[in-house]
PDB file of C-alpha atoms in Angstrom:
ATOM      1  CA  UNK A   1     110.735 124.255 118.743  1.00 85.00           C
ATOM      2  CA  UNK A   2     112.142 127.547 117.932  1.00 93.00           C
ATOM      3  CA  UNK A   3     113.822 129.371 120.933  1.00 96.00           C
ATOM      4  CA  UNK A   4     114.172 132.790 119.249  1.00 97.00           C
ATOM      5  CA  UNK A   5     114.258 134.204 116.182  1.00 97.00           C
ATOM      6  CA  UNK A   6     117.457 133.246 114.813  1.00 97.00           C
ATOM      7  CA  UNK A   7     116.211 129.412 115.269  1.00 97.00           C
ATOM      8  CA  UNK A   8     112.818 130.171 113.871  1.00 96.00           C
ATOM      9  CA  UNK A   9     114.408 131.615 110.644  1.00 97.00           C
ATOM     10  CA  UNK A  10     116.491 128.483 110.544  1.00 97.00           C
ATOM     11  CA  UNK A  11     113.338 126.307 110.629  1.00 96.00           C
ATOM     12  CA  UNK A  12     111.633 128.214 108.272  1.00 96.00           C
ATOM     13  CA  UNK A  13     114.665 127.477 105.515  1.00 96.00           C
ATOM     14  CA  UNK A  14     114.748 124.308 106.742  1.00 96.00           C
ATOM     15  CA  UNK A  15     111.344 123.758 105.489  1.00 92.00           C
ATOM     16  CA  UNK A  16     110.704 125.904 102.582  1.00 93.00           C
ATOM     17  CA  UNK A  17     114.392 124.673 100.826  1.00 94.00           C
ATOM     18  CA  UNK A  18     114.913 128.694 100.696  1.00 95.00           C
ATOM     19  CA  UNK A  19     118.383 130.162 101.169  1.00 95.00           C
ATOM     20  CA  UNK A  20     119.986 133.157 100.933  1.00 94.00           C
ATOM     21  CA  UNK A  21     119.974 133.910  97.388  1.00 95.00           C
ATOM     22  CA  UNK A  22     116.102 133.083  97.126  1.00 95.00           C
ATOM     23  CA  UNK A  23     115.414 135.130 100.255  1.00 95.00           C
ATOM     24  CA  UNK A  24     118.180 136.826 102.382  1.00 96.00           C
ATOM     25  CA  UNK A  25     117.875 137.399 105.949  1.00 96.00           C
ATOM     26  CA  UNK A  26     116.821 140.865 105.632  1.00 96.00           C
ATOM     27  CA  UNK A  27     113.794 139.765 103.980  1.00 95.00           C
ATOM     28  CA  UNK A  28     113.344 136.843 106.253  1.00 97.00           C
ATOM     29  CA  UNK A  29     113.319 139.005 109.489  1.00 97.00           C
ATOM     30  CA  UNK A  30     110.868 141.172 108.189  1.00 96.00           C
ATOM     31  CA  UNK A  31     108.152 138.416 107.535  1.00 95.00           C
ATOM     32  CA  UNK A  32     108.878 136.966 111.116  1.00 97.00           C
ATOM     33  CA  UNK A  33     108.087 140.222 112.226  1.00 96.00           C
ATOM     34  CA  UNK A  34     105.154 140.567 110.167  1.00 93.00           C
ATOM     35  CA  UNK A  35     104.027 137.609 110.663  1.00 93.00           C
ATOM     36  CA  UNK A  36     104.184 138.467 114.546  1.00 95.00           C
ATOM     37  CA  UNK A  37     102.090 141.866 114.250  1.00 92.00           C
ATOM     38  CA  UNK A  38      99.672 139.607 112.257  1.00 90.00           C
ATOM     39  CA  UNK A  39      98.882 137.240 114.332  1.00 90.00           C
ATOM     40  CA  UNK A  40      98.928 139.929 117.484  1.00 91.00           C
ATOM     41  CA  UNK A  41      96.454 141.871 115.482  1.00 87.00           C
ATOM     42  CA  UNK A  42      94.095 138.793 114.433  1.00 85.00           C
ATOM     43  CA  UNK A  43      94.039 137.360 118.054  1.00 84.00           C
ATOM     44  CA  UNK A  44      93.674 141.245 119.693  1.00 87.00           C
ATOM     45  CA  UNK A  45      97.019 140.300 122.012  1.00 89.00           C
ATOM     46  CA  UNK A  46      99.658 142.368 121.929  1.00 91.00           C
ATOM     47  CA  UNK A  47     101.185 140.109 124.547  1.00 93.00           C
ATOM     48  CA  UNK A  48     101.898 137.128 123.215  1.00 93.00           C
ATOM     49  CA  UNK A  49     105.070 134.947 123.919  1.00 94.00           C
ATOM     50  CA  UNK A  50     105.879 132.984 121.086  1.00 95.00           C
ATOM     51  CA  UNK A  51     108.406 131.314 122.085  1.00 96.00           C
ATOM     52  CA  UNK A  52     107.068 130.650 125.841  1.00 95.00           C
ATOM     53  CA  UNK A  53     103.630 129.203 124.371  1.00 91.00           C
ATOM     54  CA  UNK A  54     104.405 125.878 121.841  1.00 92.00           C
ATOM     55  CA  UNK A  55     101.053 126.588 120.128  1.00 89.00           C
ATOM     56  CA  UNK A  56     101.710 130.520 119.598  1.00 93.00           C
ATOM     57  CA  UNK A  57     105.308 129.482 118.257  1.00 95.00           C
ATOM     58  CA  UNK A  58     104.037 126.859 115.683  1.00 92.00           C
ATOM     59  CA  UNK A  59     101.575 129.566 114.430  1.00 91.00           C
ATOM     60  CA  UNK A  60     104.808 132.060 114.103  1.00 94.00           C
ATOM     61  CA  UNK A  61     106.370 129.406 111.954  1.00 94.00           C
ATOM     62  CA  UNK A  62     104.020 128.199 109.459  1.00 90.00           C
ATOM     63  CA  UNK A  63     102.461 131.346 108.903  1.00 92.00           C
ATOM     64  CA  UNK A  64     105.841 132.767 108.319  1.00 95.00           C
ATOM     65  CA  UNK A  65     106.337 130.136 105.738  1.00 93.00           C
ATOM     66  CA  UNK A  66     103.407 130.656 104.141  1.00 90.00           C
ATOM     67  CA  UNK A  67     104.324 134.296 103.574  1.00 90.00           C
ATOM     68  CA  UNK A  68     107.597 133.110 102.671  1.00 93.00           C
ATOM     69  CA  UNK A  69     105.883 131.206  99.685  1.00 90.00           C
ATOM     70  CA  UNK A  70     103.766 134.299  99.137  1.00 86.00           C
ATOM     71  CA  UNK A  71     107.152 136.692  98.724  1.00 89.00           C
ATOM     72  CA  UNK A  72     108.639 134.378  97.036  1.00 89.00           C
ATOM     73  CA  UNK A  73     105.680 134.065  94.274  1.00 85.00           C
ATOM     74  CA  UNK A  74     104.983 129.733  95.008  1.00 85.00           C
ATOM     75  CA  UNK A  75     101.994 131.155  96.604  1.00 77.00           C
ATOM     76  CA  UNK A  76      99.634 133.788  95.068  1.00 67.00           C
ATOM     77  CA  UNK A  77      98.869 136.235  97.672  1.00 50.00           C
ATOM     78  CA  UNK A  78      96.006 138.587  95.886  1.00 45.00           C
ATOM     79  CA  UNK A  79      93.533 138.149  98.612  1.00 44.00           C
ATOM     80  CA  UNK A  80      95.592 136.637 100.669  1.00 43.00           C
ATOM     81  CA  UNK A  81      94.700 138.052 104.748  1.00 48.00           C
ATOM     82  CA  UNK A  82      95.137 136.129 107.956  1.00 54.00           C
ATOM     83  CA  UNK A  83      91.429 136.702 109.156  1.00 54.00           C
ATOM     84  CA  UNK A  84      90.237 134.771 105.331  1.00 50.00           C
ATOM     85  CA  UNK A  85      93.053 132.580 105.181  1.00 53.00           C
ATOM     86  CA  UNK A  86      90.284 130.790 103.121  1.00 55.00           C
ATOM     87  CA  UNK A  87      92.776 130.308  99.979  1.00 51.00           C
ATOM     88  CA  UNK A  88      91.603 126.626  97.911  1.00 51.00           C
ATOM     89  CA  UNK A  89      94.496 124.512  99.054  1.00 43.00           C
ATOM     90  CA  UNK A  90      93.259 121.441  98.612  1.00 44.00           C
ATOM     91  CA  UNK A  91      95.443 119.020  96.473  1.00 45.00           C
ATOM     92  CA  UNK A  92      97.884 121.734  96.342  1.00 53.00           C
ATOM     93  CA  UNK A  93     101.193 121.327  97.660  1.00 61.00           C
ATOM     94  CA  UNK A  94     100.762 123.905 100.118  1.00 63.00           C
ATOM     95  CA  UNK A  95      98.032 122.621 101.854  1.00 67.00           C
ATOM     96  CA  UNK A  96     100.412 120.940 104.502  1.00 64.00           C
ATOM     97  CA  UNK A  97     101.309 124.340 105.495  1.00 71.00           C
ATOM     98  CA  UNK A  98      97.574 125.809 105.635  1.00 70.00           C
ATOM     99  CA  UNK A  99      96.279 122.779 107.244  1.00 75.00           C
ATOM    100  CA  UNK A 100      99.187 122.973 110.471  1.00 69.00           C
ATOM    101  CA  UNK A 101      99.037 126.731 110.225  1.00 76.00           C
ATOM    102  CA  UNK A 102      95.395 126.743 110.868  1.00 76.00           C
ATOM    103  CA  UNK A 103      95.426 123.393 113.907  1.00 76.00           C
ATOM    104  CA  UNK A 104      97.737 125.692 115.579  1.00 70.00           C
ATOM    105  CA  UNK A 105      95.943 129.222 115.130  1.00 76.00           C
ATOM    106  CA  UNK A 106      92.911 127.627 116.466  1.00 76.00           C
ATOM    107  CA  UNK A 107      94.645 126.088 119.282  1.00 71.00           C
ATOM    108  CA  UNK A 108      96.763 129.583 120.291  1.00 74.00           C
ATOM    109  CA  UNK A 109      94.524 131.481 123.428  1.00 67.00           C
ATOM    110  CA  UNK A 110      92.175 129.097 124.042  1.00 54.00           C
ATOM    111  CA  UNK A 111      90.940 128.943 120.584  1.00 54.00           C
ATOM    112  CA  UNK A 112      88.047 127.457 119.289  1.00 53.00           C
ATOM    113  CA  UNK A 113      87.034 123.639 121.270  1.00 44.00           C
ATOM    114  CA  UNK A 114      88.054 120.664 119.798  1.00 47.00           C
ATOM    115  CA  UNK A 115      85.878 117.335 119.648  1.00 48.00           C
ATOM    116  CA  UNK A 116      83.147 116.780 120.993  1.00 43.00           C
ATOM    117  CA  UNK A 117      80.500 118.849 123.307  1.00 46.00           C
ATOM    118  CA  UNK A 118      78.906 117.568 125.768  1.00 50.00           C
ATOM    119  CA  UNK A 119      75.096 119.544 126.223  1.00 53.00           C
ATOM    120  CA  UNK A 120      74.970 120.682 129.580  1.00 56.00           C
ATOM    121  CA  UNK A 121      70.963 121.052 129.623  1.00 57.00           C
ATOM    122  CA  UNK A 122      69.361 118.786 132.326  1.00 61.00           C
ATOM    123  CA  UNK A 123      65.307 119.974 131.851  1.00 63.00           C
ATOM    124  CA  UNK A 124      65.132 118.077 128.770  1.00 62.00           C
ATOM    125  CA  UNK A 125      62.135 115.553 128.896  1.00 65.00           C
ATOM    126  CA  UNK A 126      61.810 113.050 126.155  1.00 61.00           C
ATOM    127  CA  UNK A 127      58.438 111.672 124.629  1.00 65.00           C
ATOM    128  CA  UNK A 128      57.532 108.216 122.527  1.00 63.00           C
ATOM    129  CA  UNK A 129      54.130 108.194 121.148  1.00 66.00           C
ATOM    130  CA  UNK A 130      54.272 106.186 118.083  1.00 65.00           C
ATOM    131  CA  UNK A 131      50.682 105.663 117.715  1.00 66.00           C
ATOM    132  CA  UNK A 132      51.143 104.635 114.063  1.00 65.00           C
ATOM    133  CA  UNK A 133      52.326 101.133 115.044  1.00 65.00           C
ATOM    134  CA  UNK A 134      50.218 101.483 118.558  1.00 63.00           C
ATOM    135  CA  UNK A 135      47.966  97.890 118.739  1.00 64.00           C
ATOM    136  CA  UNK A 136      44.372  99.317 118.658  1.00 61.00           C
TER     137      UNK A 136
END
């Protein structure tokens, strides 16, 4: 887990096999900070600790790889947007990024539930009339 930005930027190059000469640290520091008005912006929290909350750092981290791919040009980023991050990645080699970019995105705030529901409704009555096979 990334403790800063410094670290995060490390993981990210880690990942992506991008140094220096494919994107320098200039450029690097302004997608983490993109990346962090982004995902401030999509989840209407200006307040967010990413690197207090595991799930709000993991989003910081593959979403800043996947706009590393984008600025880079592995990723085409036409219609690219965080709130339609709807791009086909299936049987792409992307799609590990999308796929852990979005189980964390979810998860950040609460997100949306995971699993199973339970139904909380207890005036439900049940009837069996099967009449059909009834013996007359």
């Amino acid at each position: 887990m990334a403790t800063d930005d410094t670290s995060l930027k490390a993981e990210v190059r880690a990942i992506t096999d991008y140094d220096a000469l494919i994107l320098d640290d200039t450029g690097l520091q302004e997608l983490v900070s993109l990346t962090k008005r982004e995902i401030q912006s999509s989840k209407n929290n200006e307040d967010i600790d990413f690197y207090a909350d595991l799930q709000a750092e993991r989003t910081l981290f593959w979403l800043t790889c996947l706009f590393a791919k984008i600025k880079t040009g592995e990723i085409d980023g036409g219609s690219f947007s965080i709130s339609e991050l709807d791009v086909d990645s299936s049987g792409s080699n992307n799609s590990f990024y999308f796929d852990n970019f979005w189980r964390n995105y979810h998860s950040l705030g609460g997100g949306r539930p995971r699993g199973h529901l339970k139904g909380q409704r207890s005036n439900r009555t049940y009837e069996y009339d099967n009449s059909a096979t009834d013996p007359e």
